[in-house]
CSV table of C-alpha atoms in Angstrom, one decimal:
chain,number,residue,atom,x,y,z
A,22,MET,CA,-24.9,15.8,-31.4
A,23,ALA,CA,-27.5,14.2,-29.1
A,24,ALA,CA,-25.5,11.0,-29.1
A,25,LYS,CA,-22.3,12.8,-28.3
A,26,ASP,CA,-24.1,14.7,-25.5
A,27,THR,CA,-25.5,11.4,-24.2
A,28,GLY,CA,-22.0,9.9,-24.2
A,29,SER,CA,-20.6,12.9,-22.3
A,30,LEU,CA,-23.3,12.6,-19.7
A,31,ARG,CA,-22.6,8.9,-19.3
A,32,ALA,CA,-18.9,9.7,-18.8
A,33,LEU,CA,-19.7,12.4,-16.3
A,34,ARG,CA,-22.1,10.2,-14.4
A,35,ARG,CA,-19.4,7.5,-14.2
A,36,THR,CA,-16.9,10.0,-12.9
A,37,ASN,CA,-19.3,11.2,-10.2
A,38,SER,CA,-20.0,7.6,-9.3
A,39,GLU,CA,-16.4,6.9,-8.9
A,40,ARG,CA,-15.9,10.0,-6.8
A,41,MET,CA,-18.8,9.2,-4.5
A,42,LEU,CA,-17.8,5.6,-4.0
A,43,SER,CA,-14.3,6.6,-3.3
A,44,ALA,CA,-15.5,9.1,-0.6
A,45,LEU,CA,-17.7,6.5,1.0
A,46,MET,CA,-14.9,3.9,1.1
A,47,GLU,CA,-12.4,6.5,2.5
A,48,HIS,CA,-14.7,8.1,5.1
A,49,GLY,CA,-17.2,5.4,5.9
A,50,ALA,CA,-20.8,6.2,6.4
A,51,LEU,CA,-21.7,9.8,5.3
A,52,HIS,CA,-24.8,11.9,5.2
A,53,ARG,CA,-25.9,12.8,1.7
A,54,ALA,CA,-25.2,16.5,2.4
A,55,GLU,CA,-21.7,15.7,3.5
A,56,LEU,CA,-21.1,13.5,0.5
A,57,ALA,CA,-22.2,16.4,-1.7
A,58,ARG,CA,-19.8,18.7,0.0
A,59,ILE,CA,-16.8,16.3,-0.2
A,60,CYS,CA,-17.5,15.5,-3.9
A,61,GLY,CA,-18.2,19.1,-4.9
A,62,VAL,CA,-21.6,18.3,-6.5
A,63,SER,CA,-25.2,19.2,-5.8
A,64,ARG,CA,-27.5,17.3,-3.5
A,65,THR,CA,-29.7,16.5,-6.5
A,66,THR,CA,-26.7,14.9,-8.2
A,67,VAL,CA,-25.9,12.9,-5.1
A,68,SER,CA,-29.5,11.7,-4.9
A,69,THR,CA,-29.6,10.7,-8.5
A,70,ILE,CA,-26.2,8.9,-8.5
A,71,THR,CA,-26.6,7.2,-5.2
A,72,ALA,CA,-30.0,5.9,-6.3
A,73,ASP,CA,-28.3,4.1,-9.1
A,74,LEU,CA,-25.5,2.8,-6.7
A,75,ILE,CA,-28.1,1.6,-4.3
A,76,LEU,CA,-30.1,-0.1,-7.1
A,77,GLY,CA,-26.9,-1.8,-8.2
A,78,GLY,CA,-26.1,-3.0,-4.6
A,79,VAL,CA,-22.9,-1.0,-4.4
A,80,VAL,CA,-24.1,1.5,-1.8
A,81,ILE,CA,-26.5,0.9,1.1
A,82,GLU,CA,-28.5,3.2,3.4
A,83,VAL,CA,-27.7,3.2,7.1
A,84,ILE,CA,-30.9,3.3,9.1
A,85,GLY,CA,-32.1,2.5,12.6
A,86,ASP,CA,-29.7,0.6,14.9
A,87,GLN,CA,-27.3,0.3,11.9
A,88,VAL,CA,-26.3,3.9,12.6
A,89,GLU,CA,-24.4,3.1,15.7
A,90,ARG,CA,-22.9,-0.1,14.2
A,91,ALA,CA,-21.6,1.9,11.3
A,92,GLY,CA,-19.6,4.1,13.7
A,93,ILE,CA,-21.8,7.2,13.4
A,94,ASP,CA,-22.2,9.3,16.5
A,95,ALA,CA,-25.9,9.1,17.4
A,96,SER,CA,-25.9,12.8,18.4
A,97,GLU,CA,-25.0,13.7,14.8
A,98,VAL,CA,-28.0,11.8,13.3
A,99,ASP,CA,-30.5,14.4,14.4
A,100,GLY,CA,-33.5,12.7,12.7
A,101,ARG,CA,-31.6,12.2,9.5
A,102,ALA,CA,-30.8,8.5,9.8
A,103,ARG,CA,-32.1,7.7,6.3
A,104,GLY,CA,-29.7,10.3,4.9
A,105,PHE,CA,-26.6,8.2,5.8
A,106,LEU,CA,-25.0,6.1,3.1
A,107,ARG,CA,-22.1,3.7,3.1
A,108,ALA,CA,-20.3,1.4,0.6
A,109,ASN,CA,-21.8,-2.0,0.7
A,110,PRO,CA,-19.1,-4.3,2.1
A,111,ALA,CA,-20.8,-7.3,0.6
A,112,ALA,CA,-20.8,-6.0,-3.0
A,113,GLY,CA,-17.5,-7.6,-3.8
A,114,ALA,CA,-14.1,-8.5,-2.5
A,115,ALA,CA,-10.5,-7.4,-3.1
A,116,ALA,CA,-7.4,-9.6,-3.0
A,117,GLY,CA,-3.7,-9.0,-2.6
A,118,LEU,CA,-0.9,-11.4,-3.2
A,119,ASP,CA,2.7,-10.7,-2.1
A,120,PHE,CA,5.8,-12.6,-3.0
A,121,THR,CA,9.0,-12.3,-1.0
A,122,LEU,CA,12.1,-14.5,-1.2
A,123,GLU,CA,10.7,-17.1,1.2
A,124,ARG,CA,7.0,-16.6,1.5
A,125,VAL,CA,3.8,-16.1,-0.5
A,126,TRP,CA,1.0,-14.3,1.3
A,127,CYS,CA,-2.7,-13.7,0.3
A,128,HIS,CA,-5.0,-11.2,1.9
A,129,VAL,CA,-8.8,-10.9,1.1
A,130,THR,CA,-11.0,-8.0,2.2
A,131,ASP,CA,-14.5,-6.8,1.6
A,132,LEU,CA,-15.2,-3.4,0.1
A,133,SER,CA,-14.9,-1.7,3.5
A,134,GLY,CA,-11.4,-3.0,3.9
A,135,ALA,CA,-12.4,-5.5,6.6
A,136,THR,CA,-10.3,-8.7,6.5
A,137,LEU,CA,-12.1,-11.7,5.3
A,138,ALA,CA,-9.1,-14.1,5.2
A,139,SER,CA,-5.3,-13.8,5.4
A,140,GLU,CA,-2.7,-16.5,5.3
A,141,GLY,CA,0.7,-17.3,3.9
A,142,VAL,CA,2.8,-20.3,2.8
A,143,ARG,CA,6.6,-20.8,2.7
A,144,ALA,CA,8.6,-21.0,-0.5
A,145,ALA,CA,12.2,-22.1,-0.9
A,146,PRO,CA,14.4,-19.2,-2.1
A,147,ASP,CA,15.1,-21.0,-5.4
A,148,THR,CA,11.5,-21.8,-6.2
A,149,PRO,CA,10.9,-20.6,-9.8
A,150,TRP,CA,8.3,-18.0,-10.5
A,151,GLN,CA,5.9,-20.4,-12.2
A,152,GLU,CA,5.6,-22.5,-9.1
A,153,ARG,CA,5.2,-19.3,-7.0
A,154,LEU,CA,2.4,-18.2,-9.2
A,155,THR,CA,0.6,-21.5,-8.9
A,156,ALA,CA,1.0,-21.4,-5.1
A,157,GLY,CA,-0.4,-17.9,-5.0
A,158,LEU,CA,-3.5,-18.8,-7.0
A,159,THR,CA,-4.1,-21.9,-5.0
A,160,LEU,CA,-3.8,-19.9,-1.8
A,161,LEU,CA,-6.2,-17.3,-3.2
A,162,ASP,CA,-8.8,-20.0,-4.0
A,163,GLU,CA,-8.5,-21.5,-0.6
A,164,LEU,CA,-9.0,-18.2,1.2
A,165,LEU,CA,-12.0,-17.3,-1.0
A,166,ALA,CA,-13.6,-20.6,-0.1
A,167,GLN,CA,-13.0,-19.9,3.6
A,168,ALA,CA,-14.9,-16.7,3.1
A,169,GLY,CA,-17.7,-18.3,1.2
A,170,LEU,CA,-16.6,-16.6,-2.0
A,171,GLU,CA,-15.2,-17.4,-5.4
A,172,ARG,CA,-13.2,-15.6,-8.0
A,173,ALA,CA,-16.3,-14.1,-9.6
A,174,ASN,CA,-16.8,-12.1,-6.4
A,175,LEU,CA,-13.5,-10.3,-6.8
A,176,VAL,CA,-13.3,-6.7,-8.2
A,177,GLY,CA,-9.5,-7.0,-8.6
A,178,VAL,CA,-6.3,-8.6,-7.5
A,179,ALA,CA,-3.0,-6.7,-6.8
A,180,ILE,CA,0.3,-8.5,-6.9
A,181,GLY,CA,3.5,-7.5,-5.0
A,182,VAL,CA,6.9,-8.6,-6.2
A,183,PRO,CA,10.5,-7.6,-5.3
A,184,GLY,CA,12.4,-5.3,-7.7
A,185,PRO,CA,11.7,-2.4,-9.9
A,186,LEU,CA,8.7,-2.6,-12.2
A,187,ASP,CA,9.0,-1.1,-15.7
A,188,LEU,CA,5.7,0.8,-16.1
A,189,GLN,CA,6.2,0.9,-19.9
A,190,THR,CA,6.8,-2.8,-20.5
A,191,GLY,CA,5.3,-4.3,-17.4
A,192,VAL,CA,8.4,-6.4,-16.9
A,193,VAL,CA,10.1,-6.7,-13.5
A,194,GLY,CA,13.7,-5.5,-13.5
A,195,PRO,CA,16.6,-7.2,-11.6
A,196,SER,CA,17.3,-6.2,-8.1
A,197,LEU,CA,18.7,-8.8,-5.6
A,198,PRO,CA,20.9,-11.6,-7.0
A,199,GLY,CA,18.8,-14.6,-8.0
A,200,GLN,CA,15.6,-12.6,-8.2
A,201,VAL,CA,13.1,-15.1,-9.7
A,202,TRP,CA,10.7,-12.5,-11.1
A,203,ALA,CA,13.3,-10.6,-13.1
A,204,GLY,CA,12.3,-10.4,-16.7
A,205,VAL,CA,8.7,-11.6,-16.1
A,206,ASN,CA,5.6,-9.6,-17.1
A,207,VAL,CA,3.7,-10.4,-13.9
A,208,ALA,CA,0.4,-8.7,-14.8
A,209,ALA,CA,0.3,-10.6,-18.1
A,210,GLU,CA,1.0,-14.0,-16.5
A,211,PHE,CA,-1.6,-13.5,-13.8
A,212,GLY,CA,-4.0,-12.0,-16.3
A,213,ARG,CA,-4.1,-15.2,-18.3
A,214,ARG,CA,-5.4,-17.0,-15.3
A,215,LEU,CA,-7.7,-14.4,-13.8
A,216,THR,CA,-10.7,-12.7,-15.3
A,217,VAL,CA,-10.6,-9.6,-13.1
A,218,PRO,CA,-8.3,-6.5,-13.3
A,219,VAL,CA,-4.7,-7.3,-12.2
A,220,LEU,CA,-2.4,-4.7,-10.7
A,221,VAL,CA,1.3,-5.2,-10.1
A,222,GLU,CA,3.5,-3.1,-7.7
A,223,ASN,CA,6.8,-3.3,-6.0
A,224,ASN,CA,6.2,-5.0,-2.6
A,225,THR,CA,7.9,-2.3,-0.6
A,226,ARG,CA,5.5,0.2,-2.0
A,227,LEU,CA,2.6,-2.1,-1.1
A,228,GLU,CA,3.9,-2.2,2.5
A,229,ALA,CA,3.7,1.6,2.3
A,230,VAL,CA,0.1,1.4,1.0
A,231,ALA,CA,-0.8,-0.8,4.0
A,232,GLU,CA,0.8,1.8,6.4
A,233,PHE,CA,-0.9,4.7,4.6
A,234,THR,CA,-4.3,2.9,4.8
A,235,TRP,CA,-4.4,1.1,8.1
A,236,GLY,CA,-1.1,1.9,9.9
A,237,ALA,CA,1.1,4.8,11.0
A,238,GLY,CA,0.4,6.9,7.9
A,239,ARG,CA,-3.4,7.0,8.0
A,240,ASP,CA,-5.1,10.4,7.8
A,241,LEU,CA,-2.0,12.1,6.5
A,242,ALA,CA,-1.5,13.4,2.9
A,243,ASP,CA,2.3,13.5,2.7
A,244,VAL,CA,4.1,10.5,4.1
A,245,LEU,CA,7.3,8.6,3.3
A,246,TYR,CA,7.7,4.9,4.1
A,247,VAL,CA,11.2,3.4,4.2
A,248,GLY,CA,11.7,-0.3,4.5
A,249,LEU,CA,15.0,-1.3,6.0
A,250,SER,CA,15.1,-5.0,5.1
A,251,THR,CA,17.4,-7.2,2.9
A,252,GLY,CA,17.2,-4.3,0.5
A,253,ILE,CA,16.1,-0.8,1.2
A,254,GLY,CA,13.1,0.7,-0.7
A,255,SER,CA,10.4,3.3,-0.1
A,256,GLY,CA,6.9,4.4,-0.9
A,257,MET,CA,5.6,7.9,-1.0
A,258,LEU,CA,2.1,9.4,-0.5
A,259,VAL,CA,2.1,12.9,-2.1
A,260,ASP,CA,-1.0,15.0,-1.7
A,261,GLY,CA,-2.9,11.8,-0.7
A,262,ASN,CA,-1.8,9.9,-3.8
A,263,LEU,CA,0.6,7.0,-4.1
A,264,HIS,CA,3.6,7.8,-6.2
A,265,HIS,CA,4.0,4.8,-8.5
A,266,GLY,CA,7.7,5.2,-9.3
A,267,GLY,CA,8.0,8.0,-11.9
A,268,ALA,CA,8.3,7.8,-15.7
A,269,ARG,CA,9.4,4.2,-15.8
A,270,GLY,CA,8.7,2.8,-12.3
A,271,GLY,CA,12.3,3.1,-11.0
A,272,GLY,CA,11.5,5.7,-8.4
A,273,GLY,CA,11.7,5.0,-4.6
A,274,GLU,CA,15.0,3.1,-4.7
A,275,ILE,CA,16.5,5.1,-1.9
A,276,GLY,CA,18.8,2.2,-1.0
A,277,HIS,CA,20.7,3.2,-4.1
A,278,LEU,CA,21.2,6.8,-3.0
A,279,SER,CA,24.8,7.3,-2.1
A,280,ALA,CA,25.6,7.4,1.6
A,281,ASP,CA,29.4,7.7,0.9
A,282,THR,CA,30.5,8.9,-2.5
A,283,SER,CA,34.0,7.3,-1.9
A,284,GLY,CA,32.4,4.0,-0.9
A,285,ALA,CA,32.6,0.7,-2.7
A,286,PRO,CA,31.0,0.5,-6.2
A,287,CYS,CA,27.5,-0.9,-6.5
A,288,PRO,CA,26.1,-3.0,-9.3
A,289,CYS,CA,23.6,-0.2,-9.9
A,290,GLY,CA,26.5,2.0,-11.1
A,291,ASN,CA,26.7,4.2,-8.1
A,292,ARG,CA,29.2,4.2,-5.2
A,293,GLY,CA,28.6,3.8,-1.5
A,294,CYS,CA,24.9,3.1,-1.8
A,295,LEU,CA,22.9,3.1,1.4
A,296,VAL,CA,21.9,-0.5,1.0
A,297,HIS,CA,25.6,-1.5,1.6
A,298,TYR,CA,25.5,0.2,5.1
A,299,ALA,CA,22.0,0.2,6.5
A,300,SER,CA,20.2,-2.9,5.2
A,301,LEU,CA,19.7,-5.9,7.4
A,302,GLN,CA,22.3,-7.9,5.5
A,303,ALA,CA,24.9,-5.1,5.7
A,304,VAL,CA,24.4,-4.8,9.5
A,305,LEU,CA,24.7,-8.6,10.0
A,306,ALA,CA,27.8,-8.8,7.8
A,307,LYS,CA,29.4,-6.0,9.9
A,308,LEU,CA,28.6,-7.9,13.1
A,309,ALA,CA,29.6,-11.3,11.9
A,310,PRO,CA,32.9,-11.3,13.9
A,311,VAL,CA,30.8,-10.6,17.0
A,312,LEU,CA,27.5,-12.5,16.5
A,313,GLY,CA,28.7,-15.2,14.1
A,314,ALA,CA,28.5,-15.7,10.4
A,315,ASP,CA,25.1,-17.4,10.7
A,316,ALA,CA,23.5,-14.8,12.9
A,317,GLY,CA,20.1,-13.5,11.9
A,318,LEU,CA,17.6,-10.9,13.0
A,319,ASP,CA,16.8,-12.7,16.3
A,320,GLU,CA,20.4,-12.8,17.3
A,321,LEU,CA,20.8,-9.1,16.3
A,322,LEU,CA,17.8,-8.0,18.4
A,323,ALA,CA,18.9,-10.1,21.4
A,324,ALA,CA,22.4,-8.6,21.3
A,325,ALA,CA,20.9,-5.1,21.1
A,326,ALA,CA,18.6,-5.8,24.0
A,327,ASP,CA,21.6,-7.0,26.0
A,328,GLY,CA,23.4,-3.7,25.3
A,329,GLN,CA,26.2,-5.4,23.3
A,330,PRO,CA,28.4,-2.4,22.4
A,331,GLU,CA,29.3,-3.4,18.8
A,332,THR,CA,25.7,-4.1,18.0
A,333,LEU,CA,24.5,-0.8,19.4
A,334,GLN,CA,27.2,1.0,17.4
A,335,ALA,CA,26.3,-0.8,14.2
A,336,LEU,CA,22.6,0.2,14.6
A,337,ARG,CA,23.6,3.8,15.5
A,338,GLU,CA,25.8,4.1,12.4
A,339,ALA,CA,23.1,2.5,10.1
A,340,GLY,CA,20.6,5.0,11.6
A,341,GLU,CA,22.9,8.0,11.1
A,342,LEU,CA,23.6,7.2,7.4
A,343,THR,CA,19.8,6.6,6.8
A,344,GLY,CA,19.1,9.9,8.4
A,345,ARG,CA,21.6,11.7,6.2
A,346,VAL,CA,19.9,10.3,3.1
A,347,LEU,CA,16.4,11.1,4.4
A,348,ALA,CA,17.4,14.7,5.1
A,349,ASN,CA,18.0,15.1,1.4
A,350,ILE,CA,14.6,13.6,0.7
A,351,CYS,CA,12.9,15.8,3.2
A,352,ASN,CA,14.5,18.9,1.6
A,353,LEU,CA,13.0,17.7,-1.7
A,354,LEU,CA,9.6,16.4,-0.6
A,355,ASN,CA,9.0,17.7,2.9
A,356,PRO,CA,6.9,14.8,4.2
A,357,ALA,CA,4.9,15.3,7.4
A,358,ARG,CA,5.9,11.8,8.7
A,359,ILE,CA,8.5,9.2,7.9
A,360,ILE,CA,7.5,5.6,8.7
A,361,VAL,CA,10.4,3.2,9.1
A,362,GLY,CA,9.5,-0.4,8.5
A,363,GLY,CA,11.4,-3.6,7.6
A,364,GLU,CA,13.2,-5.9,10.0
A,365,LEU,CA,15.6,-3.3,11.3
A,366,ALA,CA,12.7,-1.2,12.5
A,367,ARG,CA,12.2,-3.8,15.2
A,368,ALA,CA,15.3,-2.4,16.9
A,369,GLY,CA,13.0,0.6,17.8
A,370,ASP,CA,14.7,3.7,19.1
A,371,LEU,CA,18.1,2.1,18.8
A,372,ILE,CA,17.9,2.9,15.1
A,373,LEU,CA,15.1,5.4,15.0
A,374,GLU,CA,16.7,7.9,17.4
A,375,PRO,CA,19.9,8.2,15.3
A,376,ILE,CA,17.7,8.8,12.2
A,377,ARG,CA,15.8,11.6,14.1
A,378,ALA,CA,19.0,13.2,15.4
A,379,THR,CA,20.7,13.2,12.0
A,380,LEU,CA,17.6,14.6,10.3
A,381,ARG,CA,17.3,17.4,12.8
A,382,ARG,CA,21.0,18.2,12.4
A,383,THR,CA,21.3,18.1,8.6
A,384,ALA,CA,17.9,18.9,7.0
A,385,MET,CA,16.7,22.5,6.3
A,386,THR,CA,14.8,24.3,9.0
A,387,LEU,CA,11.5,24.0,7.2
A,388,THR,CA,11.8,20.3,6.6
A,389,ARG,CA,13.7,18.9,9.6
A,390,ASP,CA,10.6,18.5,11.8
A,391,ALA,CA,9.3,15.5,9.9
A,392,GLU,CA,8.1,13.0,12.5
A,393,VAL,CA,10.0,9.6,12.4
A,394,VAL,CA,8.0,6.6,13.7
A,395,ALA,CA,8.1,2.9,13.4
A,396,ALA,CA,5.7,1.0,11.2
A,397,GLU,CA,2.7,-0.3,13.0
A,398,LEU,CA,1.8,-3.3,10.8
A,399,ASP,CA,3.3,-6.8,10.4
A,400,LEU,CA,6.6,-7.2,8.5
A,401,GLY,CA,7.1,-8.4,5.0
A,402,ALA,CA,4.7,-10.4,2.9
A,403,ARG,CA,1.7,-10.1,5.2
A,404,ALA,CA,1.8,-6.3,5.2
A,405,GLY,CA,2.5,-6.3,1.5
A,406,ALA,CA,-0.5,-8.5,0.8
A,407,SER,CA,-2.8,-6.3,2.9
A,408,GLY,CA,-1.4,-3.2,1.0
A,409,ALA,CA,-2.1,-4.9,-2.3
A,410,ALA,CA,-5.7,-5.4,-1.3
A,411,ALA,CA,-5.9,-1.8,-0.3
A,412,LEU,CA,-4.4,-0.8,-3.6
A,413,VAL,CA,-7.3,-2.5,-5.4
A,414,LEU,CA,-9.7,-0.5,-3.2
A,415,ARG,CA,-8.0,2.7,-4.2
A,416,GLN,CA,-8.6,2.1,-7.9
A,417,THR,CA,-12.2,3.3,-7.8
A,418,ASP,CA,-12.5,3.7,-11.6
A,419,GLN,CA,-11.9,0.0,-12.0
A,420,LEU,CA,-14.2,-0.7,-8.9
A,421,VAL,CA,-17.1,1.1,-10.5
A,422,ALA,CA,-16.6,-0.6,-13.8
A,423,ALA,CA,-16.5,-4.0,-12.0
A,424,LEU,CA,-19.4,-3.4,-9.6
A,425,LEU,CA,-21.8,-1.6,-12.0
A,426,SER,CA,-22.0,-4.3,-14.5
A,427,ALA,CA,-25.6,-3.8,-15.3
A,428,PRO,CA,-26.3,-2.2,-18.8
A,429,ASP,CA,-26.0,1.6,-18.8
A,430,ARG,CA,-29.3,3.4,-18.4
A,431,GLU,CA,-29.9,6.7,-20.0
A,432,PRO,CA,-28.4,9.4,-17.9
A,433,SER,CA,-30.7,11.8,-16.1
A,434,GLU,CA,-30.1,15.5,-16.0
A,435,ALA,CA,-28.3,15.5,-12.7
A,436,VAL,CA,-24.8,14.1,-13.2
């Protein structure tokens, strides 16, 4: 019985350690009393747990002139400087890799989320996944070296790839034609080459994580991110938690919600999918007679800035159809804010205002007031890689396991 009780105490102590580390990473430096309130534990428990975390180098005390540098209002210190704690940024590093059709990007942060290194390399669209994997790991090692680190300093790596991820098998499903990662168990392949926890996620959801953490969705608990790019995907933050895609990982594919039930059939099995009307490729195809068959995003944005009528109409129609689909999602989930990212978001109010107007007109009264804003962060692989690093920092259970590698000590009474 004593052994069982000891095991239970160890498990509870680990849970409380995770909770406190998570709070410090989310809120920054906190007074011990505030940490106790946020975590719902006693001050004695905070003192006991944080003593272990300080001993392990995971948490540090903020004292003296460090108080101001940590972003704490000096008027709040009130003689309690030694009571402030923060996660130790130097205790480890998190890395994110994001793979798009034509780019590989790596982003490395410390435990506070501060960027240590971030860089990308180009990849030809037909580059096989094996070569992309090698390029990603090479880039990771180069950036770690720039930061004076090595793989042993990592607490985890998250990988972003296009397409739906089957959460039961770990295999990437097909999405766009020629998707090189389709059929690959990405976590397993990277896991063979890395000795740290490896997470894999759809790269649109990682763009969402970046916006939730550092961009237009920070400090909100219910946010929807929509990426209007070559494809159309989304990421959702519900009650402060990332929705990872449902039972199998196929959730969030709003590009395959029908915008026109009498529209053309889609390979997904549906008809009139939004991706065929409001993706970058769909808008460019519609404007090919005006802008030319080889026109890209730059030509599209230039024509929009010049007020070219067909371009303005195409953006307005894409926004209206997107707003119609989003109205249904608002009725279901009622997000406080909708963040629109991807290349088409660079058109600004030319596409955002039709989304807002349609949402106000077609959603229910209680849900139509969702704020619609443009994404704040960089497009594509860079945002996805920073979101991947942020995803590692969100996995506090794995963080504590990685950071507290010293042998377990006997738990004290306060857990």
